[in-house]
XYZ file of C-alpha atoms in Angstrom:
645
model
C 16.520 5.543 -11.772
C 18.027 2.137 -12.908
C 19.460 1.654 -9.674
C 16.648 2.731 -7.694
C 14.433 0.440 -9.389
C 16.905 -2.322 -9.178
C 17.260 -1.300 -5.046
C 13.812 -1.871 -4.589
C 12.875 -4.458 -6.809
C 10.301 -4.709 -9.753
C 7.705 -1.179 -8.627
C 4.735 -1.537 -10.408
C 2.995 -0.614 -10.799
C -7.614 31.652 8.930
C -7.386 33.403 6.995
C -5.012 33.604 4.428
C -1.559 34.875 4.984
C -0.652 35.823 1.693
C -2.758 34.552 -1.472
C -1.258 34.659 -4.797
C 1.029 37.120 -4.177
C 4.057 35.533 -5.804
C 3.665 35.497 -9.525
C 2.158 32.320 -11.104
C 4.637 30.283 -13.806
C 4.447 26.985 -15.674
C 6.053 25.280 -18.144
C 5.958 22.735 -20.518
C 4.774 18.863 -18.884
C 4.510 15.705 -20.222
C 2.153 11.993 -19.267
C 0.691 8.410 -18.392
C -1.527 5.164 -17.396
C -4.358 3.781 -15.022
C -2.651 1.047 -12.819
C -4.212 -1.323 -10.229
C -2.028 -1.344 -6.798
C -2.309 -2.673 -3.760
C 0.338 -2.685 -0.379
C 2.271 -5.503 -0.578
C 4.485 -5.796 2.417
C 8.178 -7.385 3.188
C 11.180 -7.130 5.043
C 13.858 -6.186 2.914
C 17.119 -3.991 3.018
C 16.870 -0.663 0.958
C 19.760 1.124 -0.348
C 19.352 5.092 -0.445
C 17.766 6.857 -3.663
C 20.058 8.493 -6.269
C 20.939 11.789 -5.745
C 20.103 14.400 -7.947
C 22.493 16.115 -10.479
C 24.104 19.266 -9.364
C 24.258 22.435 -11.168
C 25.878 25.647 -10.766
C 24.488 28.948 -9.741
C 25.099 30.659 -12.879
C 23.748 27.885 -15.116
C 20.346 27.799 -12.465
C 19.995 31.350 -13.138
C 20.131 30.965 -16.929
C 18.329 27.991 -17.139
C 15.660 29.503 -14.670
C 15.520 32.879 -16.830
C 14.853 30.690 -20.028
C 12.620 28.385 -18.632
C 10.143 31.107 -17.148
C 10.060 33.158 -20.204
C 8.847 29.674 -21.418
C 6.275 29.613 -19.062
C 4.470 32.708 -19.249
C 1.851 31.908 -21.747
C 0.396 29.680 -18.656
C -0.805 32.484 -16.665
C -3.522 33.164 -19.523
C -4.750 29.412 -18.294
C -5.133 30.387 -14.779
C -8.862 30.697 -13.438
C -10.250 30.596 -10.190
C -10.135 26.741 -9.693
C -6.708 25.812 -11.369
C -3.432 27.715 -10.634
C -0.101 27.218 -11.728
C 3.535 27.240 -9.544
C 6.612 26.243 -9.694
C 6.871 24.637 -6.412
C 3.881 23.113 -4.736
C 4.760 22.527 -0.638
C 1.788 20.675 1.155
C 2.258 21.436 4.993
C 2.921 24.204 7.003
C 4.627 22.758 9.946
C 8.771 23.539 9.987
C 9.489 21.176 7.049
C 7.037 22.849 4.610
C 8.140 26.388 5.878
C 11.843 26.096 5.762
C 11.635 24.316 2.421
C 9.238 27.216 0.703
C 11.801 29.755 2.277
C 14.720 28.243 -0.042
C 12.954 27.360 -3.021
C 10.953 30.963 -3.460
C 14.279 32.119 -4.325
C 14.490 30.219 -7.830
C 10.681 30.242 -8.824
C 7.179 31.185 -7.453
C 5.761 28.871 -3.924
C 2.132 27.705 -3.248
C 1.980 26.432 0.435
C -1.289 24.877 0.763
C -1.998 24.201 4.340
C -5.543 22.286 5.996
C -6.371 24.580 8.688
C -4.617 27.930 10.062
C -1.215 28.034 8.992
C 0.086 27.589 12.106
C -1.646 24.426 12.804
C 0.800 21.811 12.878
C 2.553 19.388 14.533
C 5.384 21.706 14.691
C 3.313 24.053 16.914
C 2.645 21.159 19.424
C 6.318 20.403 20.108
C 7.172 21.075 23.276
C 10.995 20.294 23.954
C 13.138 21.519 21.354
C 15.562 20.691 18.600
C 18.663 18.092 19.246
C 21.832 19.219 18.112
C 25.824 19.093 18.730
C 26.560 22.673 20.081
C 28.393 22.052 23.462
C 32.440 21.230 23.199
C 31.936 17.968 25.416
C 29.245 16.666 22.910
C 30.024 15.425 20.121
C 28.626 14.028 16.161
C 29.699 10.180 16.985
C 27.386 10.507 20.723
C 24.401 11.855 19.230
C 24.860 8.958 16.366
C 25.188 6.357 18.941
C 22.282 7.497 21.167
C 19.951 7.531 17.981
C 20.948 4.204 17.310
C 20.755 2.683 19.997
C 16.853 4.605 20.556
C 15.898 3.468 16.838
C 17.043 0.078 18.440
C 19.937 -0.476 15.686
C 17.178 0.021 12.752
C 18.175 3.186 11.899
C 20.146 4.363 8.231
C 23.845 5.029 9.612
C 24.330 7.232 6.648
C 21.338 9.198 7.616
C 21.772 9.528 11.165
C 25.809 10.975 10.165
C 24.473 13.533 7.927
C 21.300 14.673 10.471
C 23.763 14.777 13.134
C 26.487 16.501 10.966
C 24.103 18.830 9.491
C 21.761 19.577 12.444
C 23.748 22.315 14.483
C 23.924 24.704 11.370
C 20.340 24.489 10.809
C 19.674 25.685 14.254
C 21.930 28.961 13.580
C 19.962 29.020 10.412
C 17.172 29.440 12.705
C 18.633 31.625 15.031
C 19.719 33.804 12.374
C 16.068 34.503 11.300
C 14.707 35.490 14.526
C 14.153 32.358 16.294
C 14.274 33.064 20.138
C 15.919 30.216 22.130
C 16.435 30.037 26.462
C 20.077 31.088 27.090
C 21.756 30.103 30.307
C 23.302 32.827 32.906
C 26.540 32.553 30.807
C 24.512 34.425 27.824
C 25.585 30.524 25.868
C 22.293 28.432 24.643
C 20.607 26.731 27.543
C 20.803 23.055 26.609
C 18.079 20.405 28.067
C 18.470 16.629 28.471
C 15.563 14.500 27.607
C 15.388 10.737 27.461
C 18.082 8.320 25.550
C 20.382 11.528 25.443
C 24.462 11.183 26.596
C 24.582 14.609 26.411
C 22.327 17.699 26.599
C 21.911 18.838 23.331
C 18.253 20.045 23.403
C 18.257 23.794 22.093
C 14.628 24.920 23.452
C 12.119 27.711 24.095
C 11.044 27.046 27.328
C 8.286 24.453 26.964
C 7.095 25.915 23.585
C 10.094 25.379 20.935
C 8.008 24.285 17.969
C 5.514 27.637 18.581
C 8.482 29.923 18.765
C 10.236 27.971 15.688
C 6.320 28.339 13.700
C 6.250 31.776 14.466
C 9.834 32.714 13.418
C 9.220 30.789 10.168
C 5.911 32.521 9.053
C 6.895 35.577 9.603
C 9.409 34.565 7.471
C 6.956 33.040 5.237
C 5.076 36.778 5.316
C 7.575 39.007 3.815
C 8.395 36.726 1.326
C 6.898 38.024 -1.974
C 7.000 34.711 -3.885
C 5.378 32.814 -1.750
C 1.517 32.404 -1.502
C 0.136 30.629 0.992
C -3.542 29.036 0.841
C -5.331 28.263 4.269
C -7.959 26.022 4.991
C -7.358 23.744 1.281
C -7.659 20.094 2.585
C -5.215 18.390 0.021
C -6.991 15.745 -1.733
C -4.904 13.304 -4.229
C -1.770 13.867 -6.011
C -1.850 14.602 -9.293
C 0.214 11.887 -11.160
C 1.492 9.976 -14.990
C 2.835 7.155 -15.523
C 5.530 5.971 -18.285
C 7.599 3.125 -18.699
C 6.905 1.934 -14.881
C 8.075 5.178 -13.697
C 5.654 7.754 -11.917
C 5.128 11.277 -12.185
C 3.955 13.926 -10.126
C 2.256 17.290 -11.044
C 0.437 18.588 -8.248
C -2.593 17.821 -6.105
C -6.249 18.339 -6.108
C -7.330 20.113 -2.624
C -10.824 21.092 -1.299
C -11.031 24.655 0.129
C -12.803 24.037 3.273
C -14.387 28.168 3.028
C -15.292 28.384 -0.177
C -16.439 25.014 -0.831
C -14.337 24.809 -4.119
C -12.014 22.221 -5.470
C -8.528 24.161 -6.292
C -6.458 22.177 -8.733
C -2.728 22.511 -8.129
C 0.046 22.291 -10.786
C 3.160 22.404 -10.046
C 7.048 21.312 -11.438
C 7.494 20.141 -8.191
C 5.594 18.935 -4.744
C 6.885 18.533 -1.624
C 5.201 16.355 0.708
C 5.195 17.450 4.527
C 1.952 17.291 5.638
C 2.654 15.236 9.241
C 1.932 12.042 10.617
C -1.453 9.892 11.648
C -1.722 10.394 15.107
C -5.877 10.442 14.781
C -6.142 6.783 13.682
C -6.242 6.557 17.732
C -8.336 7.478 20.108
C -6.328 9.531 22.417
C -3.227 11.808 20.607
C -0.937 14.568 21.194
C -1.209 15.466 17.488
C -3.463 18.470 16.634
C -6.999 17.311 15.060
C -5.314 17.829 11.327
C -3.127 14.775 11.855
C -5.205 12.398 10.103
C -2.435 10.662 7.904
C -3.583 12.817 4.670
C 0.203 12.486 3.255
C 1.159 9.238 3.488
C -2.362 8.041 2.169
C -2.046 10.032 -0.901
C 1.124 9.342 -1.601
C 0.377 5.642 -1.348
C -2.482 5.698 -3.421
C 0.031 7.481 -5.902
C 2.021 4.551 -5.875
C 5.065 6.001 -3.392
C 6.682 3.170 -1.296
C 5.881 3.455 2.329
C 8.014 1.907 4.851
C 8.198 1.549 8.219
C 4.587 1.930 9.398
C 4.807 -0.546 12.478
C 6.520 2.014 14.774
C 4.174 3.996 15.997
C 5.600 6.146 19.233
C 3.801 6.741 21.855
C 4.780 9.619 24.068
C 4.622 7.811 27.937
C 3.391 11.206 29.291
C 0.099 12.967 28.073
C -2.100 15.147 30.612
C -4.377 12.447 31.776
C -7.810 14.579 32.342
C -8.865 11.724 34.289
C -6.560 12.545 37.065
C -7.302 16.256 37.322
C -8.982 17.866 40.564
C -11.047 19.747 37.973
C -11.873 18.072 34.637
C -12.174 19.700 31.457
C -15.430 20.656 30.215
C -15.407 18.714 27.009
C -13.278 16.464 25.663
C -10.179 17.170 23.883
C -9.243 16.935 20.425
C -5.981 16.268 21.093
C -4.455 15.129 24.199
C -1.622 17.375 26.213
C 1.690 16.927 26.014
C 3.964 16.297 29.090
C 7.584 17.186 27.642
C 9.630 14.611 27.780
C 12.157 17.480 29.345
C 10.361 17.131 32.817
C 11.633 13.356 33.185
C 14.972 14.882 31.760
C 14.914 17.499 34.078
C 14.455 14.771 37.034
C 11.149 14.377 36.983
C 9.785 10.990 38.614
C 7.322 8.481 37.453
C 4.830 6.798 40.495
C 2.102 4.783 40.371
C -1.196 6.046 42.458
C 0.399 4.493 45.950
C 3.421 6.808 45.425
C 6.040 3.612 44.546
C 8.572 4.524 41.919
C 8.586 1.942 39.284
C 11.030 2.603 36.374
C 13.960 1.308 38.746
C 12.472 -2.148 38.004
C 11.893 -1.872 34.497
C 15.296 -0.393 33.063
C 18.645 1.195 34.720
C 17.937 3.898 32.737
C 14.819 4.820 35.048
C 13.203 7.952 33.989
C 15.402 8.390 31.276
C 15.045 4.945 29.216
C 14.233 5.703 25.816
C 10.640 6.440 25.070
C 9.375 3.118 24.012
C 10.742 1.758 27.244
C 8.907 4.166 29.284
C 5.516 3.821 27.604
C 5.283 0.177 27.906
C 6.455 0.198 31.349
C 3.852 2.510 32.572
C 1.134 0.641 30.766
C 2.393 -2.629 32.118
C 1.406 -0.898 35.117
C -2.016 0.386 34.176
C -2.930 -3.470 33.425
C -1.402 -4.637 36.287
C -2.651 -2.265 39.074
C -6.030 -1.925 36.887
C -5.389 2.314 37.105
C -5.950 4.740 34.315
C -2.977 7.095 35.041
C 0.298 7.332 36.687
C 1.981 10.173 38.285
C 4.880 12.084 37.347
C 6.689 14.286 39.983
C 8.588 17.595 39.119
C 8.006 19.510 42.688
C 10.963 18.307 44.291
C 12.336 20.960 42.349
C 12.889 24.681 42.704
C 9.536 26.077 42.038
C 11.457 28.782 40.102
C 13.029 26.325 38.121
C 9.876 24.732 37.265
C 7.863 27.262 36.045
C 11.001 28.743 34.351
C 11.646 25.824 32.457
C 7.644 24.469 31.754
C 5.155 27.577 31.961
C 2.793 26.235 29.416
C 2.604 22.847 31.193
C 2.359 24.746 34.406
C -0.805 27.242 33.070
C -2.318 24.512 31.635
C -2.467 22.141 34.491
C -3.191 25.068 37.247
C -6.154 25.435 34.730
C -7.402 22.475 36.211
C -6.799 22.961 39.513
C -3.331 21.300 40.091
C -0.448 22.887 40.623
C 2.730 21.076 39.460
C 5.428 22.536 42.385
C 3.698 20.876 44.968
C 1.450 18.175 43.740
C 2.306 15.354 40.727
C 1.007 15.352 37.448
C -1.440 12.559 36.012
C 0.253 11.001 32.746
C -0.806 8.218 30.471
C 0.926 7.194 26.991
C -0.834 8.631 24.098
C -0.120 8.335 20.406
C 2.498 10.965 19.425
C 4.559 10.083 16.588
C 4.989 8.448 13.051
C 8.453 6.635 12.759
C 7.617 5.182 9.309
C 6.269 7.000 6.522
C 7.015 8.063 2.715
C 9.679 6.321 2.109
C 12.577 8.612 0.784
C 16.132 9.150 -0.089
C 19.084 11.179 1.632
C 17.645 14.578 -0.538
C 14.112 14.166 0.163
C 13.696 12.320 -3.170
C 10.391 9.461 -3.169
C 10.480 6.808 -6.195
C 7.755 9.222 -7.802
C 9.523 11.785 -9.719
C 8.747 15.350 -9.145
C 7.765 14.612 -5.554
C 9.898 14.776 -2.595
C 8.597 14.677 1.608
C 10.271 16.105 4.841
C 8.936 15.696 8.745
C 7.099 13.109 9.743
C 5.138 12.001 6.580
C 8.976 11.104 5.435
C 10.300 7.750 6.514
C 14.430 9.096 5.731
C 15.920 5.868 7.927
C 16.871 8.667 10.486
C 14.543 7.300 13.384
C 14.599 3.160 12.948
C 12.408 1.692 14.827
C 12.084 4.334 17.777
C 12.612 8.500 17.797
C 14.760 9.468 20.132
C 13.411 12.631 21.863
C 13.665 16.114 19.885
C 15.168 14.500 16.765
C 12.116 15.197 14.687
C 12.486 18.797 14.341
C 15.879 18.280 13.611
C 15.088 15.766 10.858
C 12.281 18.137 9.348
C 14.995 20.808 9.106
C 17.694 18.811 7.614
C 15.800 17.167 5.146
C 13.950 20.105 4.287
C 17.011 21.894 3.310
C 18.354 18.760 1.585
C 15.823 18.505 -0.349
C 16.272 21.959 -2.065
C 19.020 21.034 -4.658
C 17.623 18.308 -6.344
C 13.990 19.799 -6.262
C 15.241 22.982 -8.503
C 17.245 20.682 -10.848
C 14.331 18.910 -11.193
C 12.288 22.329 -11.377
C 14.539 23.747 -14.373
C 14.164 20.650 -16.019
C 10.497 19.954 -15.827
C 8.175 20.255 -19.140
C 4.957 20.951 -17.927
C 2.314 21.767 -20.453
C -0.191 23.750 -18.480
C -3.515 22.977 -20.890
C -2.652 18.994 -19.247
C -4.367 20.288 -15.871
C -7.915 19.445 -17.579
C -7.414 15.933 -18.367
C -7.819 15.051 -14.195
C -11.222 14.163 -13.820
C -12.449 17.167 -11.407
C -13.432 16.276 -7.933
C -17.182 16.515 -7.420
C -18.060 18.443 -3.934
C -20.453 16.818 -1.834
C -22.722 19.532 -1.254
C -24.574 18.716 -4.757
C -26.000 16.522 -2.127
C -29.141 17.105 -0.571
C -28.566 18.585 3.507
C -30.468 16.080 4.724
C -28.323 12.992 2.864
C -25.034 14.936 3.576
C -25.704 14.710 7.336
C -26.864 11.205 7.735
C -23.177 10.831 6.102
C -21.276 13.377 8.073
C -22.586 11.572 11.328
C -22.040 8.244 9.988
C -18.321 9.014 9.215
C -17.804 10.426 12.437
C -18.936 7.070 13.843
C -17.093 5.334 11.769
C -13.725 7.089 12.851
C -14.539 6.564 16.306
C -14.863 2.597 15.839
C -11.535 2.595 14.032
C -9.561 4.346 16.550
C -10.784 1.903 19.738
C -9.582 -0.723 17.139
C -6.826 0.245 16.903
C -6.348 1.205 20.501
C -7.665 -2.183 21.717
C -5.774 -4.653 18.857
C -2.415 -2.037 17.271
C -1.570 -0.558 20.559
C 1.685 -0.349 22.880
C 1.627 -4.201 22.964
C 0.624 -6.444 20.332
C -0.479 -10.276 19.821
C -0.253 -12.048 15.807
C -3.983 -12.876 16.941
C -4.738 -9.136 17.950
C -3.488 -7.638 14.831
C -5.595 -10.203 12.758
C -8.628 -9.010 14.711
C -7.709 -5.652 13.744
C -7.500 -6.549 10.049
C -10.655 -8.190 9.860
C -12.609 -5.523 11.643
C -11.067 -2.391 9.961
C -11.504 -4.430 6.554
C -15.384 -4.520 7.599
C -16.082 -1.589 9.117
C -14.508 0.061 5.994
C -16.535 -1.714 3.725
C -19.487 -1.144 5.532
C -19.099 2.336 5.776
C -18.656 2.512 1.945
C -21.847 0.677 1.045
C -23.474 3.118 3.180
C -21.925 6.557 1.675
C -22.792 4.938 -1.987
C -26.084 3.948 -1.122
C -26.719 7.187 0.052
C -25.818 8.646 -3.713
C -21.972 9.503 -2.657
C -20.437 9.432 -5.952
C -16.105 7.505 -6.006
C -15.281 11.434 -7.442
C -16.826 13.560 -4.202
C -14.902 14.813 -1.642
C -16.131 16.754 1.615
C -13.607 17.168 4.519
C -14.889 14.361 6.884
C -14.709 11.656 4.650
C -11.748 12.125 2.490
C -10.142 12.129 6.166
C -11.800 9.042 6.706
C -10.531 7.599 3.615
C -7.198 8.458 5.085
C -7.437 7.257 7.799
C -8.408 3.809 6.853
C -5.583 3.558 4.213
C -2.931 4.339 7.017
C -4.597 2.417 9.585
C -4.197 -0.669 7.023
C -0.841 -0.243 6.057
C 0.187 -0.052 9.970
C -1.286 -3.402 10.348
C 0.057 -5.121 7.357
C 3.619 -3.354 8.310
C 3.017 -4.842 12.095
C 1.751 -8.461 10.820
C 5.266 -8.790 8.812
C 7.820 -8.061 11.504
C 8.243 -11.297 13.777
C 10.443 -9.845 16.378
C 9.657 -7.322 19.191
C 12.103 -4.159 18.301
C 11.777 -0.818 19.433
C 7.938 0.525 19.131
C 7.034 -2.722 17.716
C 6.384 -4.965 20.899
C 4.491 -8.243 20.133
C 4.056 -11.187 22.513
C 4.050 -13.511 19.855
C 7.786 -13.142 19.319
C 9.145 -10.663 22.463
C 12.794 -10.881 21.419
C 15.240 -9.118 18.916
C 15.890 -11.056 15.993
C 19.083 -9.883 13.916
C 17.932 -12.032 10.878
C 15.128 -9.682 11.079
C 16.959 -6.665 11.487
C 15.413 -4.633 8.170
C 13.192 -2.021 7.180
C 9.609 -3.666 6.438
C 8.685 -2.298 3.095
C 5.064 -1.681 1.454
C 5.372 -1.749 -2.290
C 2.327 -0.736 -4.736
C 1.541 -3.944 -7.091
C -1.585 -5.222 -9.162
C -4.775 -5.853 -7.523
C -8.019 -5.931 -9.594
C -10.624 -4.728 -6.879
C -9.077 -1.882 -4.398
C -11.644 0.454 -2.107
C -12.016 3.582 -2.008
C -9.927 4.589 0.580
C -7.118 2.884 -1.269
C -7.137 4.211 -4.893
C -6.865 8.055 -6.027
C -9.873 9.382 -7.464
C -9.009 9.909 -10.643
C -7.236 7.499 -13.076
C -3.273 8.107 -13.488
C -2.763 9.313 -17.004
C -0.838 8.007 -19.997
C 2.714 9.705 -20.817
C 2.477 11.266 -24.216
């Protein structure tokens, strides 16, 4: 840890599936110290985590066999509200899943999971997983096409060992049932999306992250030692502090159906719980993506990094341009795979004049962050609300081979997409930055470790290039295994520590009539933050814009508080709807502080205060957790870190 702390500088700081059907352990655990923090921000290069010791299979199985005998007088400690595991995963997209799948061989797996367990961004992903698997591709090409996407930000180590790694975590897949589109040849059919040299895009049709969720829970199912809790709303992580170091034991969540708070302690957490897409107004991400992760883990002093590069995806459903308009409005906007443009799709504006010609040579198939601010340059320009994107050149057999969902979904509303183009309009999709973490999943809290999109690993820089997430979330998943079960075998947990955490208090000790004056206040609230943050932290920025934004989140936040407390809302209550909003305004904060530090335009980042690349400025921005005496409440856990014995 001497090096990490000396690479980073002075930190200081449903239904259920399956429920409790693998068999509850703990162990010994040990504790720590209240500490102000607040984000402090900087540009600064960051050299990759430590890597956990290694140790062999015999010795894990010993060790293991010791350590649970150890930890069987916990289960007389278990009640309704606190229970006990040796891994705690916090997501149930294909990070969390893969990861539980692994560890449930060396100790018993809570995945605790906000809605259904399919629910996920992972479920939304339409084109597929990147990976070498064609003899004319090649490890070095997928490297370089990353790099170049993440505009030159990106970890080089990381990108080698995600492109390395990638292809044998797609037979991993394979090998448990998931169903991928094969060409007439009987070989994998592989796509081309934008930024790609190659095509290297293993797929499902237009529905690879539902066939990869499904494979995985069913997975998830027949696993015995793995119990998976729907509908628990993960609250704060539970966390110690020693020596400057911090530890983590779990999290507090909120089941959603039985109105209970469900303490969770665990040897180890992992953290992959998605990305933040609700801050704005219009996202691809499902209606859970409200930046839960990367909030808590902040408030539990984590370094975040990153948090500027926001994707947008260039091509959501615009409803606006439908023949027939949905009903109501949609929680989450609809994806357009980026596979259409890859498949030759076409990008117009409303008089039919192809425009991407004048914007890159590239066209179509410029890199994502290209694409999104060339169509909204045209939005402004033309004063339009969509553009048009045209597949039905092609073979209509073609098409609805290759994008049925896209296809149902848009003959839903009266448009069919072999004859007539489809309205698109950029919509927030993706979370570059994130918890920053190491090449094993590791964070600089101990006993905590993230994969997917909550995870800033250096993999994506300052732009994803299309389909690489997946691929991340499976690599880093898996790499994060090793180190996680050292750290498991080692861990002293003492289980009788779990009632020294203030409890959470739930908010419906509240009279009705209180609770829904708050309810629709909050959901006011969240609707002012996210045309903030459209308006002032969107595809293109201004110094002056993302000031505004400061200002006005700062006191809409504040005002918003004063109201909950003077209502008789209580700093230890929690109800769904507000503990999001809390969320929401921590990440909403830190992706303004992370945009007001980088002078330079790169990648996602576009401000037209300084539009060029600057190589002096060619580093990770960097939110580290210092003193503050007065924090709100969005940006402190709520309950006090405790002193290591």
């Amino acid at each position: 840890m001497a090096a990490l702390m000396n690479g980073f500088g002075s930190l200081q700081c449903k239904a259920m599936v399956h429920v409790e059907k693998g068999h509850m352990q703990a162990s010994g655990m040990a504790f720590f110290s209240p500490v102000n923090r607040c984000a402090q921000v900087h540009i600064s290069s960051i050299p990759h985590f430590i890597g956990a010791k290694s140790v062999s299979a015999s010795q894990l199985r010993m060790r293991h066999k010791v350590g649970s005998i150890r930890a069987s007088a916990a289960s007389c400690l278990q009640d309704e509200t606190t229970k006990y595991f040796d891994f705690v995963v916090i997501g149930s997209g294909v990070a969390g899943l893969r990861y539980a799948l692994e560890v449930s061989k060396y100790g018993s797996v809570a995945i605790i999971t906000k809605a259904e367990p399919h629910e996920s961004n992972t479920n939304y992903a339409q084109g597929g997983v990147s990976a070498v698997l064609c003899p004319s591709d090649s490890v070095e090409s997928h490297m370089q096409d990353t790099i170049v996407a993440g505009a030159y930000l990106c970890d080089e180590e990381t990108v080698r060992v995600v492109c390395t790694e990638g292809p044998e975590r797609v037979k991993e897949l394979i090998a448990m049932g998931a169903s991928f589109d094969h060409g007439e040849d009987g070989r994998l059919h592989l796509a081309r999306e934008g930024g790609h040299s190659h095509n290297r895009i293993v797929h499902s049709a237009d529905m690879t992250g539902r066939e990869i969720e499904r494979a995985l829970l069913q997975a998830v199912d027949n696993d015995d030692n793995i119990s998976l809790f729907g509908h628990h709303f993960a609250i704060d992580l539970l966390t110690c502090q020693s020596n400057g170091e911090i530890y983590c034991y779990g999290v507090d969540s909120l089941d959603a159906e039985t109105q209970k708070a469900i303490r969770f302690i665990s040897k180890v957490t992992l953290l992959a719980s998605g990305g933040v897409g609700h801050i704005y107004p219009s996202t691809t991400n499902p209606p859970v993506a409200t930046g839960d992760g990367i909030a808590m883990s902040h408030r539990a002093q984590a370094v975040i990094s990153n948090m500027e590069f926001v994707q947008f995806h260039p091509t959501a459903l615009s409803d606006e341009g439908l023949p027939i308009k949905p009903a109501t409005r949609r929680e989450n906007a609809f994806l357009i795979t980026e596979a259409v443009r890859g498949d030759g799709g076409i990008l117009y504006n409303q008089s039919m004049e192809r425009f991407m010609t004048s914007y890159d040579d590239r066209a179509e198939l410029a890199p994502r962050d290209v694409v999104a601010r060339s169509i909204d340059d045209q939005l402004k320009k033309r004063g339009e609300k969509y553009v048009l994107l045209d597949i039905s050149h092609k073979p209509r057999e073609k098409v609805l081979a290759h994008f049925p969902n896209i296809a149902a979904e848009c003959l839903r509303h009266g448009l069919d997409i072999t004859q007539q183009p489809i309205p698109v309009v950029p919509a927030a999709h993706y979370m570059c930055g994130g918890v920053r973490a190491g090449l094993q999943g590791e964070t600089n809290v101990k006993g905590l470790y993230v994969a997917g999109e909550v995870a800033c690993t250096g993999l994506h820089g300052a732009n994803r290039l299309a389909s690489n997430s997946l691929l991340e979330a499976l690599v880093f998943a898996r790499r994060a295994v090793q180190p996680s079960i050292d750290h498991m075998v080692d861990a002293d947990v003492d289980p009788s520590f779990a009632k020294k955490w203030a409890r959470p208090v739930l908010s419906v000790s509240l009279r009705d009539s209180i609770l829904s004056d708050i309810i629709e206040k909050t959901k006011q609230a969240r609707m002012e933050l996210q045309s903030i943050m459209w308006e002032y932290v969107g595809i293109v920025r201004s110094t002056n814009r993302l000031k505004h934004a400061e200002w006005k989140i700062s006191d809409l936040e504040s005002e918003w508080e004063e109201f909950l407390f003077r209502r008789g809302w209580k700093p230890t209550m929690v109800g769904v709807e507000t503990c999001e909003m809390r969320n929401l305004f921590c990440c909403a904060k830190l992706v303004v502080k992370s945009a007001l530090a980088r002078h330079e335009s790169r990648g996602l980042h576009f401000t037209e205060d300084f539009p060029y690349l600057e190589e002096s400025k060619r580093k990770p921005t960097v939110i580290f957790p210092t003193h503050i005496q007065e924090l709100t409440w969005s940006s402190k856990p709520l309950q006090k870190q405790l002193q290591c014995k």
